[in-house]
């Protein structure tokens, strides 16, 4: 019998664990840092206007923010009930079955790889241009890209964490600079009046809106990572939900406002031409007559660091995905191995770097413009992949909650996910139908079908592999979706039955 | 004088360089592994068992372990009721410091304070390099030769694998050695201890996924 004096009034364990927990601001910060806002504002929005020729860019950012907020309702609700919540394929495995799950995992690997490589191309192009115009140093874009990839690889392998405070400082600076530029642009509108033209909802029905929408979606990729931190938060139920909505909200307002402000500064009828002429320099050229040169320089530097941070973030995402799949034995187990001293999944990290380097070199040899054909084409192709994943995840949420209501209310279980699924599916259909606009090619070009087709093939490969696993290695099949927790899943239980009592 | 080594002490030795005392594992793997080893000490002595993620108290209230750190761990386990992952996380917060203190008190290590990268760091330098290298050299040579090992080393190998340390110890060894190790771990460890290994591996993997190693 435990004496009264030995029983604590509060759990010392819970108190001790609560101290290390993350709050809403930390999670919001981690996620927005990975989304690299200045990259989207200075790079994504400008190339979006230029390549798609659509004026619906600002309204697309706002519309996508609204859709993602709806999507997040079911997404976050389901994250409370499954492990390894950080990957879309987990949701799809749990809601639509493991065959769909593995198919999605392969799609995800392609999509995030594409994002990382595309951004590396952007980093190379922007850094090289900055060095040339500001310092007169001539370096080819691919050299800058390869240096960036090498730095990412070194940071990844050494597990040198870019100090959280440094990241925080850079992120806050990015947001501040973007807001300052927006204010400057709005105070110097072309023609003297601030036009709300590009915020008009009718653009949502215009030609080429699919291209604008998927460009917008690409800017938000990374918001889905909030759920990775659910085990580390103080109040998993509320913290993750709030952090997700805040992250989408802040980035949505920033992207929409910046894209709109640019069109105000050039005049709506000129924005596409201005974007084509100035490319990623557009925002800097628009503000530089009105601000100190130092502020423009700072903006340029932050643009480069933002791109670098984005490349690093996607490198880590692909590495994590491959690690989780390696742990599950869906992919070769070697991918699930880490360097014990650093905790870095080194095999996955190295493979990802090698692929990126090969792609950069291929583009360098081809002589194609890296801003259009690597940065824009490939990163938006990545956006298409993530859009496919989100459609599947949204439907999976509905499927999961039909089987396991889990105490969630009907808004979270079914109404919000259903509306989000319909909206996301609509965006997907528009995107695929207008993919040629996105790429800036003729409607009869083969390229408009190659990217969507590649994802279909990737999905088919994954789904086939899952079916093979189900037949040949059922224990591995049963562990799909558990990620790192595969160690406590059915495979582990089956293996433990060989104990010889001493 | 040959006293029976403590499981967590041996894992500590395994996870640190026998020359410099620097850790060979990243912080989460080290602290979780040590936390698991402390639980393992109690499990080997039949004070605890683990089943389906739940920690079961096996001995009467008045029966206490001989060793003082084990006593304090068991005391907190008897006071509160939590699932195994929670216990691993809680005990992991202080496992490194407490095991190091125990080893220092027994004269196995001495703390050396230094400054690295603008932070104060304590390194636990072994006082007897031969003893410090024993777990690693026994495991490495016997696993390579696939020579049978006592259950003690089988359980230690389990902690080694669950924390990922085996990739370093077993690097370059043929597949047969890996298979032998897997079989040895299963033969030496009760189902409860094997479950403990699984949870340690899960937590370490989850930390990698969260990029918070």
XYZ file of C-alpha atoms in Angstrom, chain A residues 86-394:
309
model
C 4.187 13.720 -41.087
C 3.742 12.068 -44.449
C 0.746 12.259 -46.771
C 1.161 8.607 -47.656
C 0.419 7.624 -44.076
C -2.993 9.249 -44.271
C -3.642 7.653 -47.629
C -2.578 4.231 -46.318
C -4.894 4.563 -43.364
C -7.828 5.969 -45.294
C -7.655 4.391 -48.739
C -5.542 1.304 -48.145
C -1.886 0.460 -48.377
C -1.793 -0.063 -52.136
C -2.835 3.552 -52.639
C -0.468 4.433 -49.808
C 2.661 3.086 -51.445
C 1.629 4.533 -54.795
C 1.354 7.916 -53.108
C 4.705 7.465 -51.397
C 6.418 7.109 -54.776
C 4.519 10.156 -56.082
C 5.640 12.054 -52.992
C 9.285 11.153 -53.487
C 9.141 12.374 -57.090
C 7.287 15.544 -56.123
C 9.560 16.594 -53.276
C 12.662 15.660 -55.268
C 11.369 17.848 -58.097
C 10.791 20.736 -55.693
C 14.306 20.457 -54.315
C 15.981 20.240 -57.693
C 13.867 23.021 -59.192
C 14.695 25.305 -56.303
C 18.379 24.461 -56.681
C 18.142 25.694 -60.264
C 16.508 28.882 -59.035
C 19.220 29.310 -56.416
C 21.891 28.954 -59.077
C 20.254 31.411 -61.458
C 19.506 34.064 -58.836
C 22.852 33.789 -57.050
C 24.792 33.932 -60.289
C 22.813 36.946 -61.501
C 23.299 38.735 -58.178
C 27.039 38.107 -58.179
C 27.300 39.370 -61.730
C 25.252 42.554 -61.450
C 26.292 43.588 -57.967
C 29.893 42.487 -57.747
C 30.865 41.941 -61.361
C 31.792 38.312 -60.659
C 30.805 36.111 -63.546
C 29.826 32.590 -62.537
C 27.636 30.261 -64.547
C 24.296 29.448 -62.942
C 25.105 25.769 -62.673
C 28.275 26.454 -60.712
C 26.265 28.390 -58.140
C 23.669 25.633 -58.072
C 26.287 22.935 -57.512
C 27.957 24.951 -54.759
C 24.569 25.345 -53.113
C 23.921 21.607 -53.373
C 27.355 20.862 -51.944
C 26.655 23.130 -48.969
C 23.304 21.445 -48.409
C 24.967 18.041 -48.600
C 27.656 19.018 -46.110
C 25.165 20.537 -43.699
C 23.010 17.475 -44.071
C 25.739 14.933 -43.497
C 27.396 16.784 -40.664
C 24.047 17.465 -39.098
C 25.180 20.942 -38.369
C 21.942 22.556 -37.511
C 21.652 25.993 -38.906
C 21.209 27.535 -35.525
C 17.536 28.050 -34.759
C 18.187 31.675 -33.904
C 19.896 32.278 -37.245
C 16.963 30.736 -39.063
C 14.539 32.794 -36.996
C 16.418 35.968 -37.779
C 16.501 35.201 -41.513
C 12.839 34.301 -41.614
C 11.674 37.390 -39.771
C 13.913 39.509 -41.995
C 12.407 37.918 -45.103
C 8.887 38.685 -43.976
C 9.791 42.229 -42.929
C 11.497 42.985 -46.236
C 8.575 41.600 -48.190
C 6.123 43.733 -46.223
C 8.309 46.830 -46.661
C 8.512 46.245 -50.408
C 4.746 45.740 -50.565
C 4.104 49.027 -48.807
C 6.542 50.828 -51.103
C 4.905 49.357 -54.192
C 1.421 50.257 -52.997
C 2.511 53.799 -52.315
C 3.798 54.203 -55.851
C 1.083 52.718 -58.013
C 1.350 53.011 -61.774
C -0.978 55.691 -62.982
C -1.404 57.081 -59.478
C -4.341 54.970 -58.304
C -4.234 51.705 -56.432
C -6.102 49.251 -58.602
C -7.854 46.269 -57.080
C -8.179 44.782 -60.550
C -5.988 41.739 -60.024
C -7.869 40.816 -56.879
C -11.113 40.453 -58.780
C -12.681 37.024 -58.243
C -13.649 36.720 -61.904
C -10.083 35.676 -62.659
C -10.926 32.380 -61.005
C -12.938 31.599 -64.116
C -10.441 32.939 -66.588
C -8.330 31.051 -69.059
C -5.101 29.792 -67.568
C -6.362 29.848 -64.000
C -5.328 26.226 -63.518
C -1.745 27.262 -64.163
C -2.033 30.131 -61.697
C -3.573 27.883 -59.058
C -0.878 25.212 -59.181
C 1.759 27.964 -59.127
C 0.098 29.180 -55.970
C -0.049 25.717 -54.432
C 3.683 25.310 -54.982
C 4.237 28.280 -52.718
C 2.498 26.686 -49.771
C 4.246 23.335 -49.846
C 5.647 22.682 -46.421
C 2.607 23.746 -44.423
C 1.709 20.067 -44.076
C 4.748 19.521 -41.860
C 3.117 20.994 -38.757
C 1.776 17.569 -37.795
C 5.297 16.147 -37.605
C 5.639 18.005 -34.328
C 2.430 16.770 -32.723
C 4.285 14.493 -30.300
C 6.415 17.415 -29.183
C 3.674 19.923 -28.479
C 2.120 20.960 -25.216
C -1.428 20.385 -26.280
C -1.478 18.213 -29.390
C -5.186 18.737 -29.929
C -5.085 22.509 -30.163
C -1.466 23.460 -30.846
C -1.108 21.764 -34.211
C -4.467 22.954 -35.488
C -3.779 26.538 -34.536
C -0.232 26.436 -35.874
C -1.426 25.095 -39.229
C -4.136 27.728 -39.686
C -1.796 30.517 -38.613
C 0.960 29.332 -40.947
C -1.415 29.165 -43.926
C -2.964 32.470 -42.937
C 0.278 34.397 -42.651
C 1.758 33.023 -45.846
C -1.533 33.451 -47.691
C -1.837 37.105 -46.795
C 1.803 37.728 -47.597
C 1.758 36.014 -50.983
C -1.556 37.489 -52.063
C -0.625 40.984 -50.938
C 2.806 40.865 -52.576
C 1.587 39.511 -55.888
C -1.154 42.141 -55.924
C 1.202 44.953 -54.914
C 3.471 44.099 -57.826
C 0.585 44.413 -60.254
C -0.356 47.732 -58.669
C 3.161 49.076 -59.100
C 3.321 48.115 -62.779
C -0.326 48.601 -63.572
C -2.425 45.450 -64.128
C -2.142 45.635 -67.909
C 1.674 45.672 -67.739
C 2.445 43.127 -65.070
C 2.904 40.148 -67.372
C 5.191 42.024 -69.731
C 7.111 43.524 -66.817
C 7.547 40.071 -65.290
C 8.790 38.702 -68.595
C 11.321 41.503 -68.953
C 12.575 41.716 -65.366
C 12.024 38.113 -64.307
C 13.071 37.592 -60.691
C 14.453 41.112 -60.533
C 10.950 42.529 -60.925
C 10.212 43.250 -57.296
C 13.638 44.768 -56.731
C 13.426 46.943 -59.829
C 9.992 48.149 -58.779
C 11.116 49.295 -55.348
C 14.666 50.456 -56.018
C 13.742 53.978 -57.278
C 12.007 54.614 -53.975
C 14.215 53.082 -51.284
C 17.797 53.155 -50.122
C 20.073 50.949 -52.240
C 21.037 49.070 -49.089
C 17.477 47.901 -48.673
C 17.564 46.454 -52.175
C 20.888 44.751 -51.483
C 19.536 43.270 -48.264
C 16.551 42.013 -50.209
C 18.789 40.342 -52.766
C 20.872 38.647 -50.109
C 17.787 37.428 -48.281
C 16.402 36.142 -51.580
C 19.493 33.987 -52.006
C 19.416 32.749 -48.398
C 15.715 32.063 -48.746
C 16.300 29.902 -51.811
C 19.085 28.104 -50.008
C 16.856 27.476 -46.999
C 14.185 26.110 -49.332
C 16.606 23.719 -51.046
C 17.767 22.556 -47.625
C 14.202 22.098 -46.421
C 13.269 19.882 -49.354
C 16.492 17.935 -49.065
C 15.474 17.144 -45.505
C 11.925 16.275 -46.547
C 13.030 13.768 -49.171
C 15.583 12.317 -46.770
C 12.926 11.920 -44.081
C 10.482 10.269 -46.478
C 13.104 7.852 -47.735
C 14.133 7.134 -44.135
C 10.584 6.347 -43.065
C 10.043 4.119 -46.107
C 13.368 2.402 -45.431
C 12.341 1.774 -41.826
C 9.157 0.204 -43.084
C 11.219 -1.897 -45.546
C 9.042 -0.623 -48.395
C 12.237 0.797 -49.796
C 15.624 -0.868 -49.210
C 16.430 -0.992 -45.497
C 19.722 0.807 -46.097
C 17.738 4.027 -46.511
C 16.534 3.607 -42.945
C 20.047 3.606 -41.570
C 21.428 6.650 -39.894
C 24.882 7.820 -39.018
C 24.772 6.970 -35.299
C 26.714 10.014 -34.138
C 24.581 12.533 -35.968
C 21.252 10.834 -36.539
C 21.391 11.760 -40.220
C 19.925 9.221 -42.644
C 23.128 9.340 -44.625
C 22.300 6.927 -47.460
C 19.087 8.766 -48.250
C 20.844 12.104 -47.989
C 23.629 11.118 -50.368
C 21.307 9.605 -52.961
C 19.163 12.718 -52.964
C 22.222 14.919 -53.504
C 23.510 12.744 -56.330
C 20.177 12.904 -58.162
C 20.051 16.682 -57.807
C 23.613 17.076 -59.073
C 22.941 14.865 -62.100
C 19.857 16.885 -63.016
C 21.685 20.218 -62.683
C 24.520 18.974 -64.863
C 22.047 17.698 -67.454
C 20.412 21.113 -67.615
C 23.788 22.811 -67.794
C 24.730 20.684 -70.791
C 21.383 21.293 -72.460
C 21.821 25.045 -72.280
C 18.176 25.612 -71.336
C 17.244 28.702 -69.360
C 17.362 27.486 -65.750
C 14.767 29.972 -64.510
C 12.069 28.750 -66.863
C 12.941 25.147 -67.505
C 14.399 24.121 -64.165
C 13.142 26.517 -61.500
C 9.651 27.095 -62.827
C 8.853 23.955 -64.791
C 10.289 21.465 -62.333
C 9.189 23.098 -59.096
C 5.666 23.533 -60.402
C 5.755 19.926 -61.561
C 6.539 19.200 -57.920
C 3.546 21.311 -56.994
C 1.365 19.167 -59.244
C 2.561 16.080 -57.407
C 1.757 17.591 -54.017
C -1.652 18.635 -55.346
C -2.340 15.010 -56.319
C -1.271 13.941 -52.829
C -3.554 16.479 -51.206
C -6.556 15.322 -53.229
C -5.879 11.724 -52.216
C -5.250 12.708 -48.595
C -8.433 14.724 -48.390
